[in-house]
PDB file of C-alpha atoms in Angstrom:
ATOM      1  CA  MET A   1     -32.839   4.125  23.806  1.00 47.00           C
ATOM      2  CA  ASN A   2     -29.412   2.594  23.393  1.00 50.00           C
ATOM      3  CA  THR A   3     -27.458   2.993  20.212  1.00 51.00           C
ATOM      4  CA  VAL A   4     -24.763   0.690  18.931  1.00 48.00           C
ATOM      5  CA  LYS A   5     -21.992   2.924  20.275  1.00 54.00           C
ATOM      6  CA  ASP A   6     -23.468   2.679  23.792  1.00 54.00           C
ATOM      7  CA  PHE A   7     -23.137  -1.095  23.965  1.00 51.00           C
ATOM      8  CA  PRO A   8     -20.309  -2.502  26.120  1.00 57.00           C
ATOM      9  CA  ILE A   9     -18.684  -4.302  23.192  1.00 58.00           C
ATOM     10  CA  GLN A  10     -18.060  -0.961  21.460  1.00 68.00           C
ATOM     11  CA  GLN A  11     -16.457   0.403  24.629  1.00 70.00           C
ATOM     12  CA  ASN A  12     -14.307  -2.743  24.915  1.00 81.00           C
ATOM     13  CA  ARG A  13     -13.053  -2.231  21.361  1.00 83.00           C
ATOM     14  CA  LEU A  14     -12.044   1.313  22.199  1.00 82.00           C
ATOM     15  CA  ILE A  15     -10.249   0.170  25.347  1.00 84.00           C
ATOM     16  CA  ASN A  16      -8.444  -2.542  23.357  1.00 88.00           C
ATOM     17  CA  ALA A  17      -7.474   0.038  20.735  1.00 88.00           C
ATOM     18  CA  GLY A  18      -6.217   2.340  23.492  1.00 87.00           C
ATOM     19  CA  PHE A  19      -4.156  -0.480  24.985  1.00 90.00           C
ATOM     20  CA  LEU A  20      -2.726  -1.258  21.535  1.00 92.00           C
ATOM     21  CA  LEU A  21      -1.834   2.414  21.152  1.00 92.00           C
ATOM     22  CA  ALA A  22      -0.012   2.390  24.500  1.00 92.00           C
ATOM     23  CA  CYS A  23       1.949  -0.711  23.415  1.00 93.00           C
ATOM     24  CA  LEU A  24       2.857   0.881  20.075  1.00 94.00           C
ATOM     25  CA  CYS A  25       4.011   4.031  21.863  1.00 93.00           C
ATOM     26  CA  LEU A  26       6.181   1.966  24.195  1.00 94.00           C
ATOM     27  CA  LEU A  27       7.779   0.217  21.215  1.00 94.00           C
ATOM     28  CA  ASP A  28       8.286   3.574  19.508  1.00 93.00           C
ATOM     29  CA  ALA A  29       9.955   4.975  22.627  1.00 94.00           C
ATOM     30  CA  ILE A  30      12.249   1.942  22.965  1.00 94.00           C
ATOM     31  CA  PHE A  31      13.240   1.960  19.282  1.00 91.00           C
ATOM     32  CA  THR A  32      13.764   5.727  19.321  1.00 92.00           C
ATOM     33  CA  ASP A  33      15.886   5.502  22.467  1.00 94.00           C
ATOM     34  CA  TYR A  34      17.962   2.703  20.934  1.00 91.00           C
ATOM     35  CA  GLY A  35      18.484   4.601  17.697  1.00 89.00           C
ATOM     36  CA  LEU A  36      19.427   7.827  19.462  1.00 92.00           C
ATOM     37  CA  ARG A  37      21.771   6.162  21.962  1.00 93.00           C
ATOM     38  CA  PHE A  38      23.770   4.447  19.239  1.00 90.00           C
ATOM     39  CA  GLY A  39      23.644   7.348  16.782  1.00 88.00           C
ATOM     40  CA  LEU A  40      21.638   5.400  14.223  1.00 85.00           C
ATOM     41  CA  ILE A  41      18.902   8.028  13.860  1.00 86.00           C
ATOM     42  CA  GLU A  42      18.164  11.656  14.590  1.00 88.00           C
ATOM     43  CA  GLU A  43      14.863  12.616  16.181  1.00 89.00           C
ATOM     44  CA  ALA A  44      12.786  14.608  13.686  1.00 87.00           C
ATOM     45  CA  ASN A  45      10.281  15.865  16.262  1.00 89.00           C
ATOM     46  CA  LEU A  46      11.829  18.947  17.892  1.00 94.00           C
ATOM     47  CA  LEU A  47       9.811  18.631  21.111  1.00 93.00           C
ATOM     48  CA  VAL A  48      10.721  14.971  21.562  1.00 92.00           C
ATOM     49  CA  SER A  49      14.353  15.750  20.743  1.00 93.00           C
ATOM     50  CA  PHE A  50      14.374  18.476  23.400  1.00 95.00           C
ATOM     51  CA  LEU A  51      12.789  16.138  25.967  1.00 94.00           C
ATOM     52  CA  TYR A  52      15.320  13.404  25.184  1.00 96.00           C
ATOM     53  CA  GLU A  53      18.245  15.807  25.574  1.00 95.00           C
ATOM     54  CA  GLN A  54      16.879  17.074  28.901  1.00 96.00           C
ATOM     55  CA  SER A  55      16.027  13.742  30.496  1.00 96.00           C
ATOM     56  CA  ILE A  56      15.561  10.246  29.133  1.00 96.00           C
ATOM     57  CA  PRO A  57      13.067   9.306  31.897  1.00 96.00           C
ATOM     58  CA  LEU A  58      11.062  12.449  31.042  1.00 96.00           C
ATOM     59  CA  PHE A  59      11.117  11.346  27.394  1.00 96.00           C
ATOM     60  CA  TYR A  60       9.572   8.004  28.392  1.00 97.00           C
ATOM     61  CA  VAL A  61       7.011   9.656  30.688  1.00 96.00           C
ATOM     62  CA  VAL A  62       5.765  11.917  27.907  1.00 94.00           C
ATOM     63  CA  LYS A  63       5.879   9.216  25.210  1.00 92.00           C
ATOM     64  CA  LEU A  64       3.821   6.855  27.386  1.00 93.00           C
ATOM     65  CA  GLY A  65       1.810   9.450  29.271  1.00 94.00           C
ATOM     66  CA  LEU A  66      -0.050  10.853  26.281  1.00 89.00           C
ATOM     67  CA  PRO A  67      -1.484   7.538  25.031  1.00 88.00           C
ATOM     68  CA  LEU A  68      -2.285   6.516  28.607  1.00 89.00           C
ATOM     69  CA  LEU A  69      -4.144   9.799  29.034  1.00 89.00           C
ATOM     70  CA  LEU A  70      -6.114   9.056  25.873  1.00 83.00           C
ATOM     71  CA  LEU A  71      -6.835   5.541  27.183  1.00 83.00           C
ATOM     72  CA  TYR A  72      -8.099   7.072  30.425  1.00 86.00           C
ATOM     73  CA  ILE A  73     -10.347   9.451  28.481  1.00 82.00           C
ATOM     74  CA  VAL A  74     -11.734   6.493  26.523  1.00 80.00           C
ATOM     75  CA  THR A  75     -12.557   4.602  29.718  1.00 80.00           C
ATOM     76  CA  VAL A  76     -14.317   7.490  31.479  1.00 82.00           C
ATOM     77  CA  SER A  77     -16.000   9.245  28.563  1.00 75.00           C
ATOM     78  CA  SER A  78     -19.059   8.375  26.568  1.00 68.00           C
ATOM     79  CA  SER A  79     -16.792   7.558  23.608  1.00 64.00           C
ATOM     80  CA  GLY A  80     -17.819  10.426  21.390  1.00 76.00           C
ATOM     81  CA  ILE A  81     -16.803  10.792  17.788  1.00 82.00           C
ATOM     82  CA  ILE A  82     -13.842  13.046  18.660  1.00 83.00           C
ATOM     83  CA  VAL A  83     -12.360  10.424  20.994  1.00 80.00           C
ATOM     84  CA  ARG A  84     -12.811   7.662  18.424  1.00 82.00           C
ATOM     85  CA  ILE A  85     -11.290   9.736  15.616  1.00 87.00           C
ATOM     86  CA  SER A  86      -8.358  10.752  17.845  1.00 84.00           C
ATOM     87  CA  LEU A  87      -7.714   7.156  18.831  1.00 87.00           C
ATOM     88  CA  THR A  88      -7.938   5.883  15.258  1.00 89.00           C
ATOM     89  CA  THR A  89      -5.664   8.639  13.947  1.00 92.00           C
ATOM     90  CA  ALA A  90      -3.085   7.993  16.660  1.00 90.00           C
ATOM     91  CA  LEU A  91      -3.140   4.259  15.900  1.00 93.00           C
ATOM     92  CA  PHE A  92      -2.516   4.839  12.190  1.00 94.00           C
ATOM     93  CA  ILE A  93       0.319   7.256  12.927  1.00 93.00           C
ATOM     94  CA  TYR A  94       2.037   4.913  15.370  1.00 92.00           C
ATOM     95  CA  ILE A  95       1.660   1.915  13.063  1.00 94.00           C
ATOM     96  CA  ALA A  96       3.382   3.947  10.325  1.00 94.00           C
ATOM     97  CA  VAL A  97       6.104   5.030  12.767  1.00 90.00           C
ATOM     98  CA  LEU A  98       6.640   1.431  13.854  1.00 92.00           C
ATOM     99  CA  PHE A  99       7.101   0.380  10.221  1.00 92.00           C
ATOM    100  CA  MET A 100       9.686   3.159   9.816  1.00 89.00           C
ATOM    101  CA  HIS A 101      11.550   1.844  12.859  1.00 88.00           C
ATOM    102  CA  ILE A 102      11.487  -1.694  11.480  1.00 88.00           C
ATOM    103  CA  PHE A 103      12.780  -0.386   8.145  1.00 90.00           C
ATOM    104  CA  TRP A 104      15.766   1.402   9.651  1.00 86.00           C
ATOM    105  CA  LEU A 105      16.538  -1.551  11.911  1.00 82.00           C
ATOM    106  CA  ILE A 106      16.700  -3.753   8.819  1.00 86.00           C
ATOM    107  CA  MET A 107      18.854  -1.171   7.024  1.00 86.00           C
ATOM    108  CA  VAL A 108      21.263  -1.014   9.968  1.00 83.00           C
ATOM    109  CA  ALA A 109      21.487  -4.806  10.133  1.00 76.00           C
ATOM    110  CA  ILE A 110      22.419  -5.107   6.441  1.00 72.00           C
TER     111      ILE A 110
END
């Protein structure tokens, strides 16, 4: 017997959420790169700071690779509760991070 979470529309929502997460991560990477290049911000995440200092392309690979990996897991898995919670948590975190980037961009422009 099928449950609601087994229906294709539920899977499509998860894929859309995963795609949104990948887009938010790309924006985060671009804003972070911009802020670091021009000395407007300092990276608070020690791992990301280390990656950025080692190689900017590696920084982008990791920043985009993790959400793309999660998107891949969403597409091939049965969309269990752990995957949905992980995706939702990551979306909330990246939305908050994006608002922080917008805030400091406005502060720099003033």
